mmCIF file of C-alpha atoms in Angstrom:
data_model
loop_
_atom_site.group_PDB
_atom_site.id
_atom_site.type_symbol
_atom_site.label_atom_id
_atom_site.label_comp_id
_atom_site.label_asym_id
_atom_site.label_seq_id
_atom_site.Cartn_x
_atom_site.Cartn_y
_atom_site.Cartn_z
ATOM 1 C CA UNK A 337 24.233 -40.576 -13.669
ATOM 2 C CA UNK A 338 27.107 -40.906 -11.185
ATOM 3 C CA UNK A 339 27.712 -37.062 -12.180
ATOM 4 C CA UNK A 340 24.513 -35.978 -11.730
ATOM 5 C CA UNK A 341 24.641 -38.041 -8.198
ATOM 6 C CA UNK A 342 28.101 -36.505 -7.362
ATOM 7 C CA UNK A 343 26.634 -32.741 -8.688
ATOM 8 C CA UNK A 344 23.792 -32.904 -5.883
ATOM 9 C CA UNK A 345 25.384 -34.701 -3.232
ATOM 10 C CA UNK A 346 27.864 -30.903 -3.671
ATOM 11 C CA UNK A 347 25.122 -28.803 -3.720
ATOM 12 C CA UNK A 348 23.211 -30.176 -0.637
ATOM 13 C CA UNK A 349 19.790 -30.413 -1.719
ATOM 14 C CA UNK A 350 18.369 -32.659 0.605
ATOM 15 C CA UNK A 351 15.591 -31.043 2.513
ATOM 16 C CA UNK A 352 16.780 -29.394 5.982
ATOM 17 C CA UNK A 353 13.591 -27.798 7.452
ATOM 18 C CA UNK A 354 15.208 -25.465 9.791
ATOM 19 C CA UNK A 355 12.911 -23.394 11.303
ATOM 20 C CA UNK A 356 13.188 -19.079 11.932
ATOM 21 C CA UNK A 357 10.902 -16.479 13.191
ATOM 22 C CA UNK A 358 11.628 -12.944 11.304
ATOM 23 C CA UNK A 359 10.232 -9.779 13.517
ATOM 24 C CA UNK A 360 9.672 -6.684 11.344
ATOM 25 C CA UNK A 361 9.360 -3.265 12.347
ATOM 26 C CA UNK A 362 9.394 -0.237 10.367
ATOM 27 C CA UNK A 363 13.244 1.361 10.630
ATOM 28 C CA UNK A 364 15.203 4.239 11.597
ATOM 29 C CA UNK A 365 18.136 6.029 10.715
ATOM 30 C CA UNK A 366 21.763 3.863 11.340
ATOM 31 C CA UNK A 367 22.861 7.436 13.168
ATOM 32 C CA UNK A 368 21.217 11.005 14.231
ATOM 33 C CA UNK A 369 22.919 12.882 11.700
ATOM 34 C CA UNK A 370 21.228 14.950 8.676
ATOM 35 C CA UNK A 371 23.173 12.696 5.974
ATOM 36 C CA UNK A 372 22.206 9.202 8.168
ATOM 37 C CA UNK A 373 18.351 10.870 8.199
ATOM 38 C CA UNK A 374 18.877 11.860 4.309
ATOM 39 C CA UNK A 375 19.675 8.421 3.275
ATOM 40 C CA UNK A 376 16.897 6.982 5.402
ATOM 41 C CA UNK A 377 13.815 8.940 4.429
ATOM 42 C CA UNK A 378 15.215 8.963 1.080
ATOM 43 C CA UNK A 379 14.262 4.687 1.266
ATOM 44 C CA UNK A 380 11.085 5.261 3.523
ATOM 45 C CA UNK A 381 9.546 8.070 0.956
ATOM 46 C CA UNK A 382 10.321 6.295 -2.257
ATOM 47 C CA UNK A 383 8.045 3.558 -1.534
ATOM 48 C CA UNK A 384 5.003 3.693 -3.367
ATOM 49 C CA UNK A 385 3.378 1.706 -0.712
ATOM 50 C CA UNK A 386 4.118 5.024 1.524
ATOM 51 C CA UNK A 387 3.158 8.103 -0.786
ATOM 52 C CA UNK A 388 0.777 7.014 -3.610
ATOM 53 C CA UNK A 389 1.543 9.801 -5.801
ATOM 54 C CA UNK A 390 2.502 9.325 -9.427
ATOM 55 C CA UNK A 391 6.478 8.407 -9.248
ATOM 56 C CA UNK A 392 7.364 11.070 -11.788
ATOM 57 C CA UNK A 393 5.966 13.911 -9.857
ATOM 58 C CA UNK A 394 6.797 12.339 -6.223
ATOM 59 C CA UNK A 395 10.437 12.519 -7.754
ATOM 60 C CA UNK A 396 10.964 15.833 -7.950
ATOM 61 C CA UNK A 397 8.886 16.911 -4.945
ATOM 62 C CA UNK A 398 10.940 14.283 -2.620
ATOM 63 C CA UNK A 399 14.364 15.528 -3.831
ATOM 64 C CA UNK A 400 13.431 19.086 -4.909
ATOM 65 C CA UNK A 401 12.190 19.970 -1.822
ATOM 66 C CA UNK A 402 11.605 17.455 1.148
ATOM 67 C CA UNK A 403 15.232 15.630 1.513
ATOM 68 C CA UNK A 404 16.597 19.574 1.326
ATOM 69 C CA UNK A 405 14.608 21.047 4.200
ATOM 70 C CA UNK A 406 13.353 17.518 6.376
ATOM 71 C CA UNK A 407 16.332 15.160 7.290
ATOM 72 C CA UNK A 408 18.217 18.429 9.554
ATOM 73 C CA UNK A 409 14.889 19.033 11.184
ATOM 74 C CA UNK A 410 14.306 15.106 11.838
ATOM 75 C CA UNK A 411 18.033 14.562 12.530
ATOM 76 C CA UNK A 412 17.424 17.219 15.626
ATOM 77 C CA UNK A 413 14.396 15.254 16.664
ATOM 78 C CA UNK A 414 16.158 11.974 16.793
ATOM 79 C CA UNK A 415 19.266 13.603 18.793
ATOM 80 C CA UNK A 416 16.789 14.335 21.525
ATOM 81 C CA UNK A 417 16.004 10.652 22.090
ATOM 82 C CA UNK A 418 19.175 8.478 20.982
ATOM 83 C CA UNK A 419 20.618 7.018 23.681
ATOM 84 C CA UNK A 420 24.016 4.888 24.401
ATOM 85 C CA UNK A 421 22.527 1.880 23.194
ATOM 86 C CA UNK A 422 21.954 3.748 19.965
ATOM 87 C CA UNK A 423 17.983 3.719 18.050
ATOM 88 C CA UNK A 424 15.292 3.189 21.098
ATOM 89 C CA UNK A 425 13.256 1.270 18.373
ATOM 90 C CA UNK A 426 16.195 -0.608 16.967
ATOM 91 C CA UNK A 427 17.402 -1.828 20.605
ATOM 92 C CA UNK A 428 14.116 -2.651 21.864
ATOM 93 C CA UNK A 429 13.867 -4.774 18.391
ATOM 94 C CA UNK A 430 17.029 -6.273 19.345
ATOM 95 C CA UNK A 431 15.592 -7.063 23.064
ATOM 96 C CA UNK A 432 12.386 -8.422 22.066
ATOM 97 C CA UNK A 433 14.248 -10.862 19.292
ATOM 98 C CA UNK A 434 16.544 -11.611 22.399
ATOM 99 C CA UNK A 435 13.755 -12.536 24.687
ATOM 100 C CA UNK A 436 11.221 -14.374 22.320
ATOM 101 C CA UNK A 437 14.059 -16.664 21.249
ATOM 102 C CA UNK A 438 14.643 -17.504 25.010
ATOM 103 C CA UNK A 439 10.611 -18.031 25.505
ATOM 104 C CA UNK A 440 11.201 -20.225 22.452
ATOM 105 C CA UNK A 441 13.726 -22.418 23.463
ATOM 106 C CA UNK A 442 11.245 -23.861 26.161
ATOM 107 C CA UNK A 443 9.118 -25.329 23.791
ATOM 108 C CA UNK A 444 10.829 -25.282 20.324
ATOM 109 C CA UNK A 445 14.767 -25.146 21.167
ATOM 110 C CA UNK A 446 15.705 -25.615 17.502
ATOM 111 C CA UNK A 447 13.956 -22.339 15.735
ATOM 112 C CA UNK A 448 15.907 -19.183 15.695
ATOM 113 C CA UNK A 449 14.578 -15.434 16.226
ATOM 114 C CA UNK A 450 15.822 -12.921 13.585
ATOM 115 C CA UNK A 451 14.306 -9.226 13.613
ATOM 116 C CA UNK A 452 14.605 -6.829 10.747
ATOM 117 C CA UNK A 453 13.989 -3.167 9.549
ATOM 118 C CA UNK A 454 11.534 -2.596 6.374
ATOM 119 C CA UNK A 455 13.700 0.448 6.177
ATOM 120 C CA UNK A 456 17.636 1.394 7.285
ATOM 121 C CA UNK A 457 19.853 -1.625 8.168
ATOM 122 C CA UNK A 458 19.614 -4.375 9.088
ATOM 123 C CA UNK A 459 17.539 -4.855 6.051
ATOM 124 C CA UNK A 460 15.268 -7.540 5.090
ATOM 125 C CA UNK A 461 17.296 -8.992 2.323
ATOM 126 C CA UNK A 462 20.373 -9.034 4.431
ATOM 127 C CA UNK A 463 18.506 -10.997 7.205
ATOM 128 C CA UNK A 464 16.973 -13.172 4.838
ATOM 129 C CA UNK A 465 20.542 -13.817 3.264
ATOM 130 C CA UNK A 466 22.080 -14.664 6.320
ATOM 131 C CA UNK A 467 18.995 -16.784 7.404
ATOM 132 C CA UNK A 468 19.740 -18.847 3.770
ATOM 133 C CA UNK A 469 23.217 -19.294 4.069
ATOM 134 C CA UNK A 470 22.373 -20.437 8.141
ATOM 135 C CA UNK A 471 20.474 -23.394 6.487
ATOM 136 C CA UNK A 472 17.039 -21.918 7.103
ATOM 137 C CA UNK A 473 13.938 -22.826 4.644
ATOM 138 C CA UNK A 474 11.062 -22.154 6.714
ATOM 139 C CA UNK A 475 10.502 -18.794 7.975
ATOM 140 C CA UNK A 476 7.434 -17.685 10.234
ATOM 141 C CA UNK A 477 7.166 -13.763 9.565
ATOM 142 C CA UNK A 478 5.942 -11.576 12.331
ATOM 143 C CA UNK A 479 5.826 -7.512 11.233
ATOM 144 C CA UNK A 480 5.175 -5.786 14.296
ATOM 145 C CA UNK A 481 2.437 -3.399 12.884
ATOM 146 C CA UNK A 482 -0.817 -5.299 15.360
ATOM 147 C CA UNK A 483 -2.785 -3.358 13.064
ATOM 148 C CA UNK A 484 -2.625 -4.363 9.193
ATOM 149 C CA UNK A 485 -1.476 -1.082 6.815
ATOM 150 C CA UNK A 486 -0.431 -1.563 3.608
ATOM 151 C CA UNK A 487 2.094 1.216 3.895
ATOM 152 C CA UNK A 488 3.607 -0.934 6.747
ATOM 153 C CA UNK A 489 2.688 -4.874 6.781
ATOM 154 C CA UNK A 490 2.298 -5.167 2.713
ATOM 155 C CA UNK A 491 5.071 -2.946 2.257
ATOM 156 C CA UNK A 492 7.411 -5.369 4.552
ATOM 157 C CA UNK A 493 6.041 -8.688 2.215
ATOM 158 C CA UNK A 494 6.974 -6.531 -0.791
ATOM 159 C CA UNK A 495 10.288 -6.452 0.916
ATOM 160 C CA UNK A 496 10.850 -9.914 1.483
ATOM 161 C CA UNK A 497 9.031 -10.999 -2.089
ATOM 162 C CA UNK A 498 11.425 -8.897 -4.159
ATOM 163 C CA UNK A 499 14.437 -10.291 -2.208
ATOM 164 C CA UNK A 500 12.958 -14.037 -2.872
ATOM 165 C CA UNK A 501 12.682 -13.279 -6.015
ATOM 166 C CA UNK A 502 16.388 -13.506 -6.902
ATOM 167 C CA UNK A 503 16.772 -17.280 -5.214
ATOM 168 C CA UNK A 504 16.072 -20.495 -7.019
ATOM 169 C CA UNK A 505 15.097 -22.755 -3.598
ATOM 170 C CA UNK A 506 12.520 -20.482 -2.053
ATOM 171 C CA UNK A 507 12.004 -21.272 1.977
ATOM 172 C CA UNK A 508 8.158 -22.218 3.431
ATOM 173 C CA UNK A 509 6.954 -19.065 4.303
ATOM 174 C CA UNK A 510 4.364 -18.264 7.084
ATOM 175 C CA UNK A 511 3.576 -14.398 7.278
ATOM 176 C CA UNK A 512 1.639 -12.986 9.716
ATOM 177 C CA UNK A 513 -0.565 -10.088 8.373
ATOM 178 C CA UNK A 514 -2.096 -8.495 11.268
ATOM 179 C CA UNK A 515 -2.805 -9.443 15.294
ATOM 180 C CA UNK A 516 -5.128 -6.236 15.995
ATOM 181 C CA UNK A 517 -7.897 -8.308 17.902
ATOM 182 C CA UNK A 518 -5.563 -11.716 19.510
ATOM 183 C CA UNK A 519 -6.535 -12.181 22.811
ATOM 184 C CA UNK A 520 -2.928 -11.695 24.118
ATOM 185 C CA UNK A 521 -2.370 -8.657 22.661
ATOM 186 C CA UNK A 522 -5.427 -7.149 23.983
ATOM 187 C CA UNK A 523 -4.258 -8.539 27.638
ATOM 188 C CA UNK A 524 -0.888 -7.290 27.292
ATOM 189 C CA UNK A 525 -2.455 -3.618 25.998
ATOM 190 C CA UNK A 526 -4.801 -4.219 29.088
ATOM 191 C CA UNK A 527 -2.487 -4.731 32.052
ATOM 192 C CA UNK A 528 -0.153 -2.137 30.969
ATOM 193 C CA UNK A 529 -3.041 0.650 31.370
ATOM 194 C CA UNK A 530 -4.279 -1.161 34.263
ATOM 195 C CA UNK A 531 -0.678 -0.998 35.447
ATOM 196 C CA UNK A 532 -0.835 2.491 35.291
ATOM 197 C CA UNK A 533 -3.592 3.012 36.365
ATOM 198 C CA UNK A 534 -2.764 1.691 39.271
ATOM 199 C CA UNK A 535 0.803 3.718 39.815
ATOM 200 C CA UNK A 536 -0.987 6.898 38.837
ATOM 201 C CA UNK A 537 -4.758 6.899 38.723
ATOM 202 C CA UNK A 538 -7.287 6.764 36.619
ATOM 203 C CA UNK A 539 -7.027 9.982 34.225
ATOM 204 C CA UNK A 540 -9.996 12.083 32.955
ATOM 205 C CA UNK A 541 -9.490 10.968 30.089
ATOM 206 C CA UNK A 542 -7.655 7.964 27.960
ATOM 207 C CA UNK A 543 -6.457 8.719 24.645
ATOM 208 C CA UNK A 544 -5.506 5.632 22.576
ATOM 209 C CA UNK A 545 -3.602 7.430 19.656
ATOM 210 C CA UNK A 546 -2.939 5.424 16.175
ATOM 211 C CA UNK A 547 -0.485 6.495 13.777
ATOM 212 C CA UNK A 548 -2.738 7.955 11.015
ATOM 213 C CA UNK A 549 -2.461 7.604 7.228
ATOM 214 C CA UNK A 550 -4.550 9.259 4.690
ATOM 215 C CA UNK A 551 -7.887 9.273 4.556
ATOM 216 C CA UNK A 552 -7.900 8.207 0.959
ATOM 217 C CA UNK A 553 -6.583 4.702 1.911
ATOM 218 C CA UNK A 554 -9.453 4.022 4.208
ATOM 219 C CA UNK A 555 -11.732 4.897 1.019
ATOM 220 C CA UNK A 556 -9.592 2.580 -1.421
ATOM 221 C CA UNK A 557 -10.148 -0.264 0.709
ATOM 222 C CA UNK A 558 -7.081 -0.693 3.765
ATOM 223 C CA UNK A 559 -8.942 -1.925 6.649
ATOM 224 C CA UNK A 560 -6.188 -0.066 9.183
ATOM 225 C CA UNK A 561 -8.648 2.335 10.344
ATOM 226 C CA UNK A 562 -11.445 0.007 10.997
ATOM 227 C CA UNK A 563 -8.958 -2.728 12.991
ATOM 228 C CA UNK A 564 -7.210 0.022 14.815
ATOM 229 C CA UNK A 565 -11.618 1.044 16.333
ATOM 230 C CA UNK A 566 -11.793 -2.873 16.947
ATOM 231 C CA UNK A 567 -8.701 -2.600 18.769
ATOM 232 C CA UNK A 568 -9.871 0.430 20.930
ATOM 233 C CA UNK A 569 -13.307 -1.565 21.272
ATOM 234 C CA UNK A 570 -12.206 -4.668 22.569
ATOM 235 C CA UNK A 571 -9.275 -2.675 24.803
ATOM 236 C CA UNK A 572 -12.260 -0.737 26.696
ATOM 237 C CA UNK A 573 -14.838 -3.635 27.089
ATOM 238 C CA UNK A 574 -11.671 -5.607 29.275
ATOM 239 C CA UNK A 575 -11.416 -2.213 30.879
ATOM 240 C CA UNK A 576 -15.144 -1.723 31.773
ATOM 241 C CA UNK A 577 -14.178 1.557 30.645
ATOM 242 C CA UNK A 578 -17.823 4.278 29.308
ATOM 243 C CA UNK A 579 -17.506 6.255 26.481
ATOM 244 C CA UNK A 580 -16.692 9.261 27.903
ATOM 245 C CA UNK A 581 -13.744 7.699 29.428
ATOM 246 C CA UNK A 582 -12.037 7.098 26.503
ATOM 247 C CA UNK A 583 -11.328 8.299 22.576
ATOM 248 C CA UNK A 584 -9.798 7.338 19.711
ATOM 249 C CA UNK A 585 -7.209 9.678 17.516
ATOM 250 C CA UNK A 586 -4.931 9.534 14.861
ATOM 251 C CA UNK A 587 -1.078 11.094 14.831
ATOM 252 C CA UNK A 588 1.762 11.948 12.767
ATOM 253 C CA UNK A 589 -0.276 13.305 10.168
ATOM 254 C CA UNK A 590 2.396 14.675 6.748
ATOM 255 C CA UNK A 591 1.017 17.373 4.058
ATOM 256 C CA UNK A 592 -2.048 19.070 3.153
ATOM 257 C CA UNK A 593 -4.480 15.889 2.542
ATOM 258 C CA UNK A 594 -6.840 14.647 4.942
ATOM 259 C CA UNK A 595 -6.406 12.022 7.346
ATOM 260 C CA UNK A 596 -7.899 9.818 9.549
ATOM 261 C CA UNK A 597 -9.682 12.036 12.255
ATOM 262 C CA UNK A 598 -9.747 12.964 14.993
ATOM 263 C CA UNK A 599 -6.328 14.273 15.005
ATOM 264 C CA UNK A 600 -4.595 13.462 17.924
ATOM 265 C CA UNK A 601 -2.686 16.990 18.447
ATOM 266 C CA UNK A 602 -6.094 18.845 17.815
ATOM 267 C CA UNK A 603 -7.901 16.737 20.398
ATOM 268 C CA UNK A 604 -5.738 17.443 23.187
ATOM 269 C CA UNK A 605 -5.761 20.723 22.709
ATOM 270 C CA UNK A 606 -9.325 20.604 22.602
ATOM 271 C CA UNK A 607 -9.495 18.640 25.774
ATOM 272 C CA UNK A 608 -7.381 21.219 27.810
ATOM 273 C CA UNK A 609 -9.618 24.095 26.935
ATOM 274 C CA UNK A 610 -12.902 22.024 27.963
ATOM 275 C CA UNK A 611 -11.392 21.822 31.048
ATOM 276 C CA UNK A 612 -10.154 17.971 30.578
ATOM 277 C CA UNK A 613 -6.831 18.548 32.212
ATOM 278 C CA UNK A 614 -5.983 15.378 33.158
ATOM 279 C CA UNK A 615 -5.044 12.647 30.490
ATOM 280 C CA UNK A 616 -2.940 9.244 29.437
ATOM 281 C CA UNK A 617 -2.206 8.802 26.081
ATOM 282 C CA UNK A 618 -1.316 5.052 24.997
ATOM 283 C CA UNK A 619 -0.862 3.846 21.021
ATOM 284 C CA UNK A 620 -1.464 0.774 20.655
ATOM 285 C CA UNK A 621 0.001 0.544 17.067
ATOM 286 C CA UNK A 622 3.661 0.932 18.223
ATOM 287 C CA UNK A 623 5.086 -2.037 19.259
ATOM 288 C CA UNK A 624 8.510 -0.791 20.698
ATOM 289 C CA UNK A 625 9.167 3.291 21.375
ATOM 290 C CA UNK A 626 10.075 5.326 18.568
ATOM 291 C CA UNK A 627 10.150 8.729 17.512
ATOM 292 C CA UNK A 628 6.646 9.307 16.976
ATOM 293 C CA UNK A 629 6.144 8.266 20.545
ATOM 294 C CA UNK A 630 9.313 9.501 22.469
ATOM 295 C CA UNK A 631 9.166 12.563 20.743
ATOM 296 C CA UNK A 632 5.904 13.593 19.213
ATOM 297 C CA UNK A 633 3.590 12.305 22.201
ATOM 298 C CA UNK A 634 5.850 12.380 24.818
ATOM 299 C CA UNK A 635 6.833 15.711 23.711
ATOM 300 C CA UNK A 636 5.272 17.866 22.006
ATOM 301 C CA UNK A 637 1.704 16.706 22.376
ATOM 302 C CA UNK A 638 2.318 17.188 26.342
ATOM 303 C CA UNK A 639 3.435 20.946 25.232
ATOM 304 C CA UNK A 640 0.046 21.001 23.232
ATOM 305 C CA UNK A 641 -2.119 19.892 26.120
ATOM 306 C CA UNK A 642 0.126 22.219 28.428
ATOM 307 C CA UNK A 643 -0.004 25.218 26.684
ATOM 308 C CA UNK A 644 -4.196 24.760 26.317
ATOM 309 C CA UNK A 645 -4.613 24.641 29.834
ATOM 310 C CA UNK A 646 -4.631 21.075 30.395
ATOM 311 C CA UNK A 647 -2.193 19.930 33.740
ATOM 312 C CA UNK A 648 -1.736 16.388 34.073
ATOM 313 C CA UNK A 649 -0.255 14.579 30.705
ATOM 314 C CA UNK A 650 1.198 11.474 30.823
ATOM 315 C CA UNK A 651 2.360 8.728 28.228
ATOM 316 C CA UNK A 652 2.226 4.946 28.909
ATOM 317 C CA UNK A 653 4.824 3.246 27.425
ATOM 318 C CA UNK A 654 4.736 0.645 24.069
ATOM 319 C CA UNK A 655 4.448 -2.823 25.112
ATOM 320 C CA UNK A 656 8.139 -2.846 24.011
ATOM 321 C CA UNK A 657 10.158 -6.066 25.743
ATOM 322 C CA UNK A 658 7.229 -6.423 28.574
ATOM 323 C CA UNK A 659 6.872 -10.435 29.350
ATOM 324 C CA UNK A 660 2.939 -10.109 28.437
ATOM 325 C CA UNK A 661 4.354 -9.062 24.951
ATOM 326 C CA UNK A 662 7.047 -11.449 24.139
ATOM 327 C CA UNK A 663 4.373 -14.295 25.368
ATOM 328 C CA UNK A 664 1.920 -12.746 22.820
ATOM 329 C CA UNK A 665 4.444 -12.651 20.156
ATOM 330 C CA UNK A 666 5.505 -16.630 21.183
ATOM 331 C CA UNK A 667 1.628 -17.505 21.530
ATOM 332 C CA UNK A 668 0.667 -16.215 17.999
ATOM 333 C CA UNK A 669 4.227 -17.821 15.759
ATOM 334 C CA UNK A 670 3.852 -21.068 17.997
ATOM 335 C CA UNK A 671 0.999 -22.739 15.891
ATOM 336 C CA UNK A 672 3.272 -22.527 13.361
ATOM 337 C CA UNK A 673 6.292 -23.677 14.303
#
């Protein structure tokens, strides 16, 4: 017995209850090179959870074709929006981790704020490593997808299940699966449009642009589209905003299947030739700036809109490291911590 005594006393087994929040968002390439893009939508396509086609014939499609002709073309892309501080998405991770633990430490100085990448580095399973070997064994997950997808938020728990998986003492684990309708997200979306409405004026027209996914997910059963219209619903009742005021599209569409609709690219050209020439565009389902934002709205939408005719295009930023956010993201992990 003494051995068996002696054995655990080495081991440390006696319970520790050290408390982490884990932030998720989706990824992005470690540099803006075509070999750095290669390597990371060579991870972010192979997940089933991303393109449901049969594996075999994904395969040779992926690396026949797409990682030959996309990652110089994206590479270019993220060139035109890395900055010193390297990623936009990966720094504003790194701010909002830095300023939620601080909110923390007001009312729960003990619990430490880790963020990860579903994709690129730092990974889950490194995080999750470190946050073992810290002591940690109970671990409030936050993705920061505010609308559940299961090519984003179930992809990230198949992330952190396969890495559990290999260890014997698994932690408590809270995970957060979606926070499309919280009140303090809503007021957070709210005050930034009202904020620029405000600085600029109320536009013709607000588009609240989703990322989109195919069409054939919304008919299998992923509720994304249908919490992504609640989101837009309860966004324009706080407004007091009319239906003309207002619509809801869908971006970042990839291949020759259908998608959710109304395409956002489509619509603002659309807009411009009705003589709609002055617009906002927000998207709500980006928590911190990113390509699809910096560079597809900000971008090349506005050259869409401008070349249609329309005049007046503007973007409002992602919630990002706002205070309204970071007290969301404290408001909805604090019940349980």
């Amino acid at each position: 017995m003494a051995t068996f005594a002696g054995l655990s006393e080495q081991q440390g087994h006696s319970p520790r209850r050290k408390k982490a929040v884990l932030l998720i968002n989706l990824g992005t390439p470690d540099a803006p090179t075509t070999k750095d893009v290669r390597r990371y939508l060579a991870e972010f396509l192979s997940d089933h959870r991303v393109v449901e086609i049969p594996k075999l014939v994904w395969k040779v499609i992926l690396h026949g074709i797409i990682l030959r002709v996309r990652p110089a073309k994206s590479a270019a892309l993220y060139q035109s929006i890395w900055t010193d501080q390297g990623s936009p998405l990966l720094d504003i991770t790194r701010r909002q981790s830095e300023k939620l633990q601080q909110h923390l430490s007001q009312t729960n100085p003990d619990v430490e704020v880790h963020y990860a990448m579903r994709y690129g580095n730092p990974s889950i399973a490194s995080v999750l490593k470190d946050m073992h070997e810290s002591g940690v064994d109970d671990i409030t997950v936050l993705p920061l997808y505010p609308q559940y997808a299961a090519p984003t938020t179930a992809s990230s728990f198949d992330a952190i299940s396969k890495e559990l998986m290999t260890w014997r003492y698994l932690p408590s684990l809270q995970f957060i699966h979606t926070y499309h309708d919280h009140p303090h997200y809503i007021k957070a979306l709210v005050e930034s449009i009202k904020s620029d409405f405000d600085k600029n004026g109320k536009p013709k027209k607000l588009v609240i642009s989703y990322h989109g996914m195919p069409k054939r997910n919304l008919v299998l059963g992923d509720p994304y589209y249908c919490f992504c219209k609640k989101t837009t619903r309860l966004v324009v009742e706080s407004l007091g905003l009319n239906e003309e005021d207002y619509i809801t599209t869908f971006q970042s569409r990839f291949g020759k299947a259908e998608w959710l609709k109304p395409y956002t690219d489509a619509t603002l050209e659309e807009l411009a030739k009705n003589g709609v020439d002055d617009i906002a565009v927000i998207c709500p389902a980006f928590s911190a700036d990113c390509l699809e934002t910096l560079e597809e709205i900000q971008c090349e939408n506005k050259e869409v809109f401008e070349e249609a005719g329309g005049k007046h295009y503007r973007y409002i930023p992602a919630l990002n490291d706002d205070d309204l956010h970071i007290e969301m993201m404290g408001n909805i992990v604090q019940k349980y911590l």
